[in-house]
Short mmCIF file of C-alpha atoms in Angstrom, two decimals:
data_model
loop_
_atom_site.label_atom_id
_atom_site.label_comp_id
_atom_site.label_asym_id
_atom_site.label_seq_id
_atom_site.Cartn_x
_atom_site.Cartn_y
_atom_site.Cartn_z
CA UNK A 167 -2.97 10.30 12.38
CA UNK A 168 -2.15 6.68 12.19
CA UNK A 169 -5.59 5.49 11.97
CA UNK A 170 -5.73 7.56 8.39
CA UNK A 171 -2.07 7.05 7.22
CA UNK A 172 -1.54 3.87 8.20
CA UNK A 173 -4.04 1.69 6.02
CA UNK A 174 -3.47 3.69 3.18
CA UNK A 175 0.04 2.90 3.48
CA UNK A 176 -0.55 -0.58 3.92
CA UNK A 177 -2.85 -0.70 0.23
CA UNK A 178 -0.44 1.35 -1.44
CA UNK A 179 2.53 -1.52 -0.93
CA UNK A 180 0.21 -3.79 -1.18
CA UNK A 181 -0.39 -2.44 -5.09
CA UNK A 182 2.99 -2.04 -5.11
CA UNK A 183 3.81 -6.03 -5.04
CA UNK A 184 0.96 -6.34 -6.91
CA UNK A 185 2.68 -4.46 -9.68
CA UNK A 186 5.64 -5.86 -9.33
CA UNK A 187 3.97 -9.49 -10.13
CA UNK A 188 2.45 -8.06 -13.47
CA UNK A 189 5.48 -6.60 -14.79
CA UNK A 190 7.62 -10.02 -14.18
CA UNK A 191 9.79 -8.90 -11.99
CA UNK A 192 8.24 -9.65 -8.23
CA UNK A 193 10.10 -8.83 -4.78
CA UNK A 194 9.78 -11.85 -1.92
CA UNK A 195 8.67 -9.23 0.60
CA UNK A 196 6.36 -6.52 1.24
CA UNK A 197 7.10 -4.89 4.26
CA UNK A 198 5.64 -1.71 5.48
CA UNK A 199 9.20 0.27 7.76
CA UNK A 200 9.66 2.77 9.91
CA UNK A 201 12.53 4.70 9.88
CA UNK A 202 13.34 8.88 9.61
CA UNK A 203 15.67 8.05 6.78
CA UNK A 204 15.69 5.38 3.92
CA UNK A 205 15.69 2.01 4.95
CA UNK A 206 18.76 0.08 5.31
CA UNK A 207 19.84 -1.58 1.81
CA UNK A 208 19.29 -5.28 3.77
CA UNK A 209 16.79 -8.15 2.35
CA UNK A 210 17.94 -7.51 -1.62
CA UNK A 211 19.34 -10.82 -1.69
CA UNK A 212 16.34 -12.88 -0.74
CA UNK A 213 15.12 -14.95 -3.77
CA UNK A 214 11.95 -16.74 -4.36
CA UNK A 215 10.05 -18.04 -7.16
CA UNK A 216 10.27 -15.87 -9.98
CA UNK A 217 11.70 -13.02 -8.19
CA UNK A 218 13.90 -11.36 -6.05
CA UNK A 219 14.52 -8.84 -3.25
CA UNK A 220 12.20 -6.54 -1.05
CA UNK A 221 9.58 -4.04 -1.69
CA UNK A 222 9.03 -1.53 0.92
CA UNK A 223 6.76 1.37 2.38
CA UNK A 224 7.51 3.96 4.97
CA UNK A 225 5.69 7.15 6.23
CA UNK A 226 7.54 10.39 5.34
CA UNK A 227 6.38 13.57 7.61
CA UNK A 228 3.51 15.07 7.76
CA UNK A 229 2.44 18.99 7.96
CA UNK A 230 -0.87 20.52 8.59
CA UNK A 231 -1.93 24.46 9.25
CA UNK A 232 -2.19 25.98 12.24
CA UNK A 233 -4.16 28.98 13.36
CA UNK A 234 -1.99 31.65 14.78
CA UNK A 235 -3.95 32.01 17.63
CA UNK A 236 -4.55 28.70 18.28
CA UNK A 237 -2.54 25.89 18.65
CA UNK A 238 -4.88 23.79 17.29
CA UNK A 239 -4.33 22.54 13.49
CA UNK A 240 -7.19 23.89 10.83
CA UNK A 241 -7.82 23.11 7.56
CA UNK A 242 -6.08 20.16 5.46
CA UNK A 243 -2.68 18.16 6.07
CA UNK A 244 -0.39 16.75 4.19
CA UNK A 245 1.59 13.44 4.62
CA UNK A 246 4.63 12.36 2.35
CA UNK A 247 4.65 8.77 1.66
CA UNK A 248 8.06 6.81 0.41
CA UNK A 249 7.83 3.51 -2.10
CA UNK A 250 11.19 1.35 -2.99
CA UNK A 251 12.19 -1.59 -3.86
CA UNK A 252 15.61 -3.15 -3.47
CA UNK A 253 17.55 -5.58 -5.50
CA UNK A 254 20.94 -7.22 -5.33
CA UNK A 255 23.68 -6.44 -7.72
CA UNK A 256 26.32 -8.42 -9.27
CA UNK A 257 29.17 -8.97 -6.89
CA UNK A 258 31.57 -9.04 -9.71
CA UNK A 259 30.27 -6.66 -12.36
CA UNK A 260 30.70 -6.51 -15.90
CA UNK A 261 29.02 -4.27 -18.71
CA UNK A 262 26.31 -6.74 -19.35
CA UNK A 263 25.59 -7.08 -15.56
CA UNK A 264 25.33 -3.51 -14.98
CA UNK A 265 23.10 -3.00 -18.13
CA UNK A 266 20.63 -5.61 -16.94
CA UNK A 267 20.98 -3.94 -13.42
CA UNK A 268 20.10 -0.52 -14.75
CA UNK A 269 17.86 -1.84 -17.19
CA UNK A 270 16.04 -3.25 -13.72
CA UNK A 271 16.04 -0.19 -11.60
CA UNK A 272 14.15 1.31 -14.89
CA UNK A 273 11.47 -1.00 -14.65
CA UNK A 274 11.07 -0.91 -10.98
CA UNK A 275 10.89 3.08 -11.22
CA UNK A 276 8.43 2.38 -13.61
CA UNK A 277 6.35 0.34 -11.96
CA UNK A 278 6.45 2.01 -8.47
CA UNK A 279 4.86 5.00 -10.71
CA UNK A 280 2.32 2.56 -12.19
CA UNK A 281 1.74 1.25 -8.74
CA UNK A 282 0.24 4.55 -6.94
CA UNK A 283 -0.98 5.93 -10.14
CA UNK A 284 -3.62 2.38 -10.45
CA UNK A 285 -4.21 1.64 -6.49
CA UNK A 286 -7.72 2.17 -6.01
CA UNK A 287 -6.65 3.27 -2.01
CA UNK A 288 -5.58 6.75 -4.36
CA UNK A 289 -8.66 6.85 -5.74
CA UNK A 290 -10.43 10.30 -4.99
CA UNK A 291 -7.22 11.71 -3.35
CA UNK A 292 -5.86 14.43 -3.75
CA UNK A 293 -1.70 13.67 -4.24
CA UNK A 294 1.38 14.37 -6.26
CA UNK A 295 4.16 11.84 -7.28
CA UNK A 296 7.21 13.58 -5.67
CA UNK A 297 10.90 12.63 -6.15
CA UNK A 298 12.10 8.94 -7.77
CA UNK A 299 15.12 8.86 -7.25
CA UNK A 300 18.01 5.39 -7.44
CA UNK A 301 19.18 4.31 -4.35
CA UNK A 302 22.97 3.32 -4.28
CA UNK A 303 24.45 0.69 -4.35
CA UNK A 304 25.23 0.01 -1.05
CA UNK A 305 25.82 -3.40 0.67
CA UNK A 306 25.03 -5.58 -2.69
CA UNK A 307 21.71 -3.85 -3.64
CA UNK A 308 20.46 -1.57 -6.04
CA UNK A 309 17.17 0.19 -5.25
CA UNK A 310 14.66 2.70 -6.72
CA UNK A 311 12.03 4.90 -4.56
CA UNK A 312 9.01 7.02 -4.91
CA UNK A 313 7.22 9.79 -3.06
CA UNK A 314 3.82 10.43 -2.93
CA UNK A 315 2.29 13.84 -1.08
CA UNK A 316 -1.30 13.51 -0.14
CA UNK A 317 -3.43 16.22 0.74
CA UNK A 318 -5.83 14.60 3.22
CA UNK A 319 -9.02 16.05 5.16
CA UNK A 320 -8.90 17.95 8.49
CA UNK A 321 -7.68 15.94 11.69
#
C-alpha cells in the first residue's frame, strides 16, 4: 500500500506549496503527517519570507473489495487523502483582523482545490474532491483542509 500511496502523497503537497507560492500567500513548511485524526493546530506561527504557517498532507483510510469467499481483496481500492494548511490568527481580534483572516482561509480553500485539480501526480486518476471544510481556531491558528478519494488499481 505504501509504496502506491505514499509518493503520490508526497507530489500532491508538494503541488500544494507550490500553489501556495503562486497565489502569494506561501506556508514555511511542507510536511507530509501521520495521524488518525487532523493534525494538531501547532507550526501556524512560523514565519518566513513572504509567508507564513504550515502546509500539510496525511493519508486518510483506505477500502478495497473483498471476495466473499476469499479473504483476499479483488478488484479496485480506494484511499482518502487529507490537504490543509494552517495559519495563525490575531491574538487580539478586531473586525478588520478577522476579515483578512477569513478572507485568508478563502484563498487557501481555494488554492488547496487548485492544487490537486493541476498536480500532474492526478493526472490519469481516477478521484473526487471530498469535503473542505475550516479548521477552528484552536491554539492561535486558523486552518482550511481538503479531501481527495482516489480510486486506484488492484493491490
Amino acid at each position: 500500500m505504501a509504496n502506491n500511496v505514499t509518493p503520490l502523497l508526497t507530489s500532491l503537497l508538494a503541488c500544494l506549496c507550490t500553489q501556495l507560492v503562486t497565489d502569494g500567500n506561501p506556508a514555511c513548511q511542507c510536511c507530509v503527517v501521520v495521524s488518525d485524526e487532523l493534525p494538531p493546530m501547532t507550526g501556524c506561527d512560523c514565519v518566513c519570507e513572504n509567508g507564513q504557517g504550515v502546509a500539510w498532507a496525511r493519508f486518510v483510510s483506505a477500502s478495497f473489495q473483498q471476495s466473499e469467499l476469499s479473504k483476499c481483496p479483488i478488484g479496485p481500492w480506494q484511499v482518502t487523502l487529507q490537504l490543509g494548511v494552517y495559519r495563525c490568527i490575531n491574538s487580539e481580534p478586531t473586525c478588520e483582523t478577522t476579515t483578512a483572516e477569513a478572507d485568508s482561509v478563502a484563498e487557501d480553500l481555494a488554492s488547496l482545490q487548485r492544487a490537486v485539480s493541476c498536480c500532474p501526480a492526478m493526472g490519469g486518476k481516477r478521484y473526487t474532491l471530498g469535503s473542505a471544510n475550516v479548521i477552528g481556531p484552536s491554539g492561535g491558528c486558523v486552518g482550511a483542509s481538503i479531501e481527495v478519494v482516489l480510486e486506484l488499481g488492484s493491490l
